[in-house]
Amino acid sequence: MDAVHKNGSFIYLQLWALGRTANPDVLQEEGGLPLVAPSPIPLNNTSPSSTPPPVPRALTVEEIGEYVQLFARAARNAVLRAGFDGVEIHAANGYLPDQFLQTNTNQRTDSYGGSVENRARFVLEITEAVVNAVGANKVGIRFSPWSTFQGECD
């Protein structure tokens, strides 16, 4: 990082969570972590010879709050401990925050599903927590609103 700063540049760490795109085998290797998503909708399997994709478990509201705090902790660790200049929240390309935004991966009926305001709630809560953790001038966010990558945006 010193070399980057010495040359007058900046270095940001991208914060993301996989949600339904996670590899279940890797989750098992990490202590049996569950495959989770906003709703129990699997990642589409494009190969006809492949095994059916696993169905993720819908996150509880309590778990959603835990994810928000994990993003904030990761931001603090990156900026305040590791020396990054800031962080970028990855809310694009079919990963967990994007899964909440999209109607084809978010079929929730609670305060995190349905209307665009509700579907945006998770990303907005992450953003607020991360900004509170490291300051607004150290936070960026990435969106891909019409991307079809990883089965998003029908």
C-alpha atoms as a printed R data frame, in Angstrom:
    type eleno elety resid chain resno       x       y       z
1   ATOM     1    CA   MET     A     1   0.000   0.000   0.000
2   ATOM     2    CA   ASP     A     2   2.869   2.322   0.710
3   ATOM     3    CA   ALA     A     3   3.996   2.053  -2.929
4   ATOM     4    CA   VAL     A     4   0.502   2.967  -4.137
5   ATOM     5    CA   HIS     A     5   0.335   6.004  -1.847
6   ATOM     6    CA   LYS     A     6   3.928   7.006  -2.635
7   ATOM     7    CA   ASN     A     7   2.934   7.278  -6.283
8   ATOM     8    CA   GLY     A     8  -0.032   9.522  -5.488
9   ATOM     9    CA   SER     A     9  -2.757   6.951  -5.982
10  ATOM    10    CA   PHE     A    10  -5.489   5.484  -3.804
11  ATOM    11    CA   ILE     A    11  -6.518   1.970  -2.962
12  ATOM    12    CA   TYR     A    12 -10.077   0.909  -2.119
13  ATOM    13    CA   LEU     A    13 -11.235  -2.504  -0.930
14  ATOM    14    CA   GLN     A    14 -14.381  -3.967  -2.459
15  ATOM    15    CA   LEU     A    15 -16.843  -5.378   0.096
16  ATOM    16    CA   TRP     A    16 -19.202  -8.088  -1.070
17  ATOM    17    CA   ALA     A    17 -21.126 -11.174  -0.062
18  ATOM    18    CA   LEU     A    18 -21.989 -14.005  -2.427
19  ATOM    19    CA   GLY     A    19 -25.472 -15.051  -1.329
20  ATOM    20    CA   ARG     A    20 -26.882 -17.684  -3.677
21  ATOM    21    CA   THR     A    21 -23.768 -17.566  -5.889
22  ATOM    22    CA   ALA     A    22 -21.569 -19.112  -3.181
23  ATOM    23    CA   ASN     A    23 -20.064 -22.545  -3.751
24  ATOM    24    CA   PRO     A    24 -21.722 -24.935  -1.267
25  ATOM    25    CA   ASP     A    25 -18.571 -27.088  -1.144
26  ATOM    26    CA   VAL     A    26 -16.527 -24.116   0.030
27  ATOM    27    CA   LEU     A    27 -19.206 -23.237   2.587
28  ATOM    28    CA   GLN     A    28 -18.915 -26.760   3.982
29  ATOM    29    CA   GLU     A    29 -15.131 -26.454   4.176
30  ATOM    30    CA   GLU     A    30 -15.604 -23.260   6.202
31  ATOM    31    CA   GLY     A    31 -17.476 -25.018   8.966
32  ATOM    32    CA   GLY     A    32 -20.782 -25.844   7.347
33  ATOM    33    CA   LEU     A    33 -21.936 -22.307   6.610
34  ATOM    34    CA   PRO     A    34 -25.420 -22.176   5.067
35  ATOM    35    CA   LEU     A    35 -26.141 -21.143   1.490
36  ATOM    36    CA   VAL     A    36 -28.347 -18.079   1.956
37  ATOM    37    CA   ALA     A    37 -30.111 -15.485  -0.176
38  ATOM    38    CA   PRO     A    38 -33.039 -13.078   0.091
39  ATOM    39    CA   SER     A    39 -35.377 -15.862  -1.071
40  ATOM    40    CA   PRO     A    40 -35.069 -19.615  -1.688
41  ATOM    41    CA   ILE     A    41 -34.392 -19.190  -5.414
42  ATOM    42    CA   PRO     A    42 -31.399 -21.090  -6.800
43  ATOM    43    CA   LEU     A    43 -28.867 -19.734  -9.221
44  ATOM    44    CA   ASN     A    44 -29.936 -20.844 -12.707
45  ATOM    45    CA   ASN     A    45 -27.956 -23.753 -14.050
46  ATOM    46    CA   THR     A    46 -27.124 -23.145 -17.707
47  ATOM    47    CA   SER     A    47 -25.499 -26.500 -18.400
48  ATOM    48    CA   PRO     A    48 -27.910 -29.354 -19.213
49  ATOM    49    CA   SER     A    49 -25.473 -31.990 -17.908
50  ATOM    50    CA   SER     A    50 -24.909 -30.333 -14.558
51  ATOM    51    CA   THR     A    51 -26.552 -31.324 -11.324
52  ATOM    52    CA   PRO     A    52 -29.432 -29.134 -10.193
53  ATOM    53    CA   PRO     A    53 -28.276 -26.015  -8.345
54  ATOM    54    CA   PRO     A    54 -28.737 -25.979  -4.576
55  ATOM    55    CA   VAL     A    55 -31.618 -23.966  -3.200
56  ATOM    56    CA   PRO     A    56 -30.467 -21.278  -0.771
57  ATOM    57    CA   ARG     A    57 -32.202 -20.653   2.518
58  ATOM    58    CA   ALA     A    58 -33.879 -17.254   2.887
59  ATOM    59    CA   LEU     A    59 -32.106 -15.004   5.363
60  ATOM    60    CA   THR     A    60 -34.020 -14.118   8.502
61  ATOM    61    CA   VAL     A    61 -34.479 -10.450   9.375
62  ATOM    62    CA   GLU     A    62 -32.020 -10.968  12.248
63  ATOM    63    CA   GLU     A    63 -29.432 -12.419   9.860
64  ATOM    64    CA   ILE     A    64 -29.914  -9.483   7.491
65  ATOM    65    CA   GLY     A    65 -28.989  -7.176  10.380
66  ATOM    66    CA   GLU     A    66 -25.923  -9.316  11.066
67  ATOM    67    CA   TYR     A    67 -24.815  -8.945   7.436
68  ATOM    68    CA   VAL     A    68 -25.194  -5.168   7.710
69  ATOM    69    CA   GLN     A    69 -22.912  -5.178  10.753
70  ATOM    70    CA   LEU     A    70 -20.416  -7.475   9.013
71  ATOM    71    CA   PHE     A    71 -20.130  -4.989   6.148
72  ATOM    72    CA   ALA     A    72 -19.504  -2.178   8.660
73  ATOM    73    CA   ARG     A    73 -16.884  -4.231  10.516
74  ATOM    74    CA   ALA     A    74 -15.146  -5.122   7.257
75  ATOM    75    CA   ALA     A    75 -15.066  -1.433   6.309
76  ATOM    76    CA   ARG     A    76 -13.554  -0.469   9.673
77  ATOM    77    CA   ASN     A    77 -10.955  -3.208   9.378
78  ATOM    78    CA   ALA     A    78 -10.049  -2.156   5.834
79  ATOM    79    CA   VAL     A    79  -9.776   1.580   6.473
80  ATOM    80    CA   LEU     A    80  -8.839   1.909  10.131
81  ATOM    81    CA   ARG     A    81  -6.636  -1.163  10.520
82  ATOM    82    CA   ALA     A    82  -5.324  -2.213   7.106
83  ATOM    83    CA   GLY     A    83  -4.751   1.261   5.661
84  ATOM    84    CA   PHE     A    84  -7.081   1.251   2.662
85  ATOM    85    CA   ASP     A    85  -8.203   4.703   1.533
86  ATOM    86    CA   GLY     A    86 -11.807   3.569   1.397
87  ATOM    87    CA   VAL     A    87 -14.200   0.806   0.449
88  ATOM    88    CA   GLU     A    88 -16.633   0.054  -2.344
89  ATOM    89    CA   ILE     A    89 -19.862  -1.778  -1.532
90  ATOM    90    CA   HIS     A    90 -20.408  -4.336  -4.296
91  ATOM    91    CA   ALA     A    91 -24.164  -4.200  -4.914
92  ATOM    92    CA   ALA     A    92 -23.940  -5.491  -8.490
93  ATOM    93    CA   ASN     A    93 -23.531  -8.535 -10.711
94  ATOM    94    CA   GLY     A    94 -25.882 -10.878  -8.880
95  ATOM    95    CA   TYR     A    95 -24.174 -10.930  -5.493
96  ATOM    96    CA   LEU     A    96 -26.112 -10.697  -2.230
97  ATOM    97    CA   PRO     A    97 -26.909  -6.951  -2.108
98  ATOM    98    CA   ASP     A    98 -27.936  -7.076  -5.783
99  ATOM    99    CA   GLN     A    99 -30.057 -10.156  -5.082
100 ATOM   100    CA   PHE     A   100 -32.117  -8.040  -2.690
101 ATOM   101    CA   LEU     A   101 -32.604  -5.346  -5.334
102 ATOM   102    CA   GLN     A   102 -33.827  -7.655  -8.107
103 ATOM   103    CA   THR     A   103 -37.408  -8.883  -8.363
104 ATOM   104    CA   ASN     A   104 -36.430 -12.278  -9.757
105 ATOM   105    CA   THR     A   105 -34.235 -13.126  -6.740
106 ATOM   106    CA   ASN     A   106 -36.162 -11.301  -4.031
107 ATOM   107    CA   GLN     A   107 -39.626 -12.740  -3.473
108 ATOM   108    CA   ARG     A   108 -39.824 -11.639   0.161
109 ATOM   109    CA   THR     A   109 -43.099 -10.358   1.618
110 ATOM   110    CA   ASP     A   110 -41.591  -8.561   4.612
111 ATOM   111    CA   SER     A   111 -39.943  -5.124   4.835
112 ATOM   112    CA   TYR     A   112 -37.089  -6.316   2.574
113 ATOM   113    CA   GLY     A   113 -39.240  -7.368  -0.389
114 ATOM   114    CA   GLY     A   114 -41.951  -6.174  -2.712
115 ATOM   115    CA   SER     A   115 -41.664  -2.469  -3.455
116 ATOM   116    CA   VAL     A   116 -38.450  -0.928  -4.758
117 ATOM   117    CA   GLU     A   117 -38.143   0.915  -1.443
118 ATOM   118    CA   ASN     A   118 -38.260  -2.351   0.472
119 ATOM   119    CA   ARG     A   119 -35.923  -4.167  -1.916
120 ATOM   120    CA   ALA     A   120 -33.410  -1.314  -1.576
121 ATOM   121    CA   ARG     A   121 -33.571  -1.393   2.235
122 ATOM   122    CA   PHE     A   122 -30.694  -3.904   2.666
123 ATOM   123    CA   VAL     A   123 -28.326  -1.937   0.418
124 ATOM   124    CA   LEU     A   124 -29.305   1.333   2.100
125 ATOM   125    CA   GLU     A   125 -28.762  -0.149   5.571
126 ATOM   126    CA   ILE     A   126 -25.342  -1.469   4.506
127 ATOM   127    CA   THR     A   127 -24.446   1.922   3.077
128 ATOM   128    CA   GLU     A   128 -25.502   3.776   6.221
129 ATOM   129    CA   ALA     A   129 -23.577   1.388   8.475
130 ATOM   130    CA   VAL     A   130 -20.439   1.562   6.329
131 ATOM   131    CA   VAL     A   131 -20.601   5.366   6.098
132 ATOM   132    CA   ASN     A   132 -21.025   5.557   9.881
133 ATOM   133    CA   ALA     A   133 -18.028   3.255  10.295
134 ATOM   134    CA   VAL     A   134 -15.526   5.058   8.040
135 ATOM   135    CA   GLY     A   135 -17.060   8.301   6.765
136 ATOM   136    CA   ALA     A   136 -18.939   9.165   3.588
137 ATOM   137    CA   ASN     A   137 -15.826  10.363   1.778
138 ATOM   138    CA   LYS     A   138 -14.365   6.843   2.019
139 ATOM   139    CA   VAL     A   139 -17.322   4.902   0.610
140 ATOM   140    CA   GLY     A   140 -18.313   4.048  -2.946
141 ATOM   141    CA   ILE     A   141 -20.979   1.707  -4.254
142 ATOM   142    CA   ARG     A   142 -21.226  -0.391  -7.387
143 ATOM   143    CA   PHE     A   143 -24.533  -1.139  -9.124
144 ATOM   144    CA   SER     A   144 -25.450  -3.067 -12.292
145 ATOM   145    CA   PRO     A   145 -29.191  -2.394 -12.611
146 ATOM   146    CA   TRP     A   146 -29.794  -4.131 -15.945
147 ATOM   147    CA   SER     A   147 -27.160  -6.838 -15.806
148 ATOM   148    CA   THR     A   148 -28.269 -10.391 -16.522
149 ATOM   149    CA   PHE     A   149 -25.034 -11.837 -15.116
150 ATOM   150    CA   GLN     A   150 -25.676 -14.714 -12.686
151 ATOM   151    CA   GLY     A   151 -29.383 -14.730 -13.441
152 ATOM   152    CA   GLU     A   152 -30.202 -11.203 -12.355
153 ATOM   153    CA   CYS     A   153 -32.733  -8.801 -13.889
154 ATOM   154    CA   ASP     A   154 -35.463 -10.719 -15.684
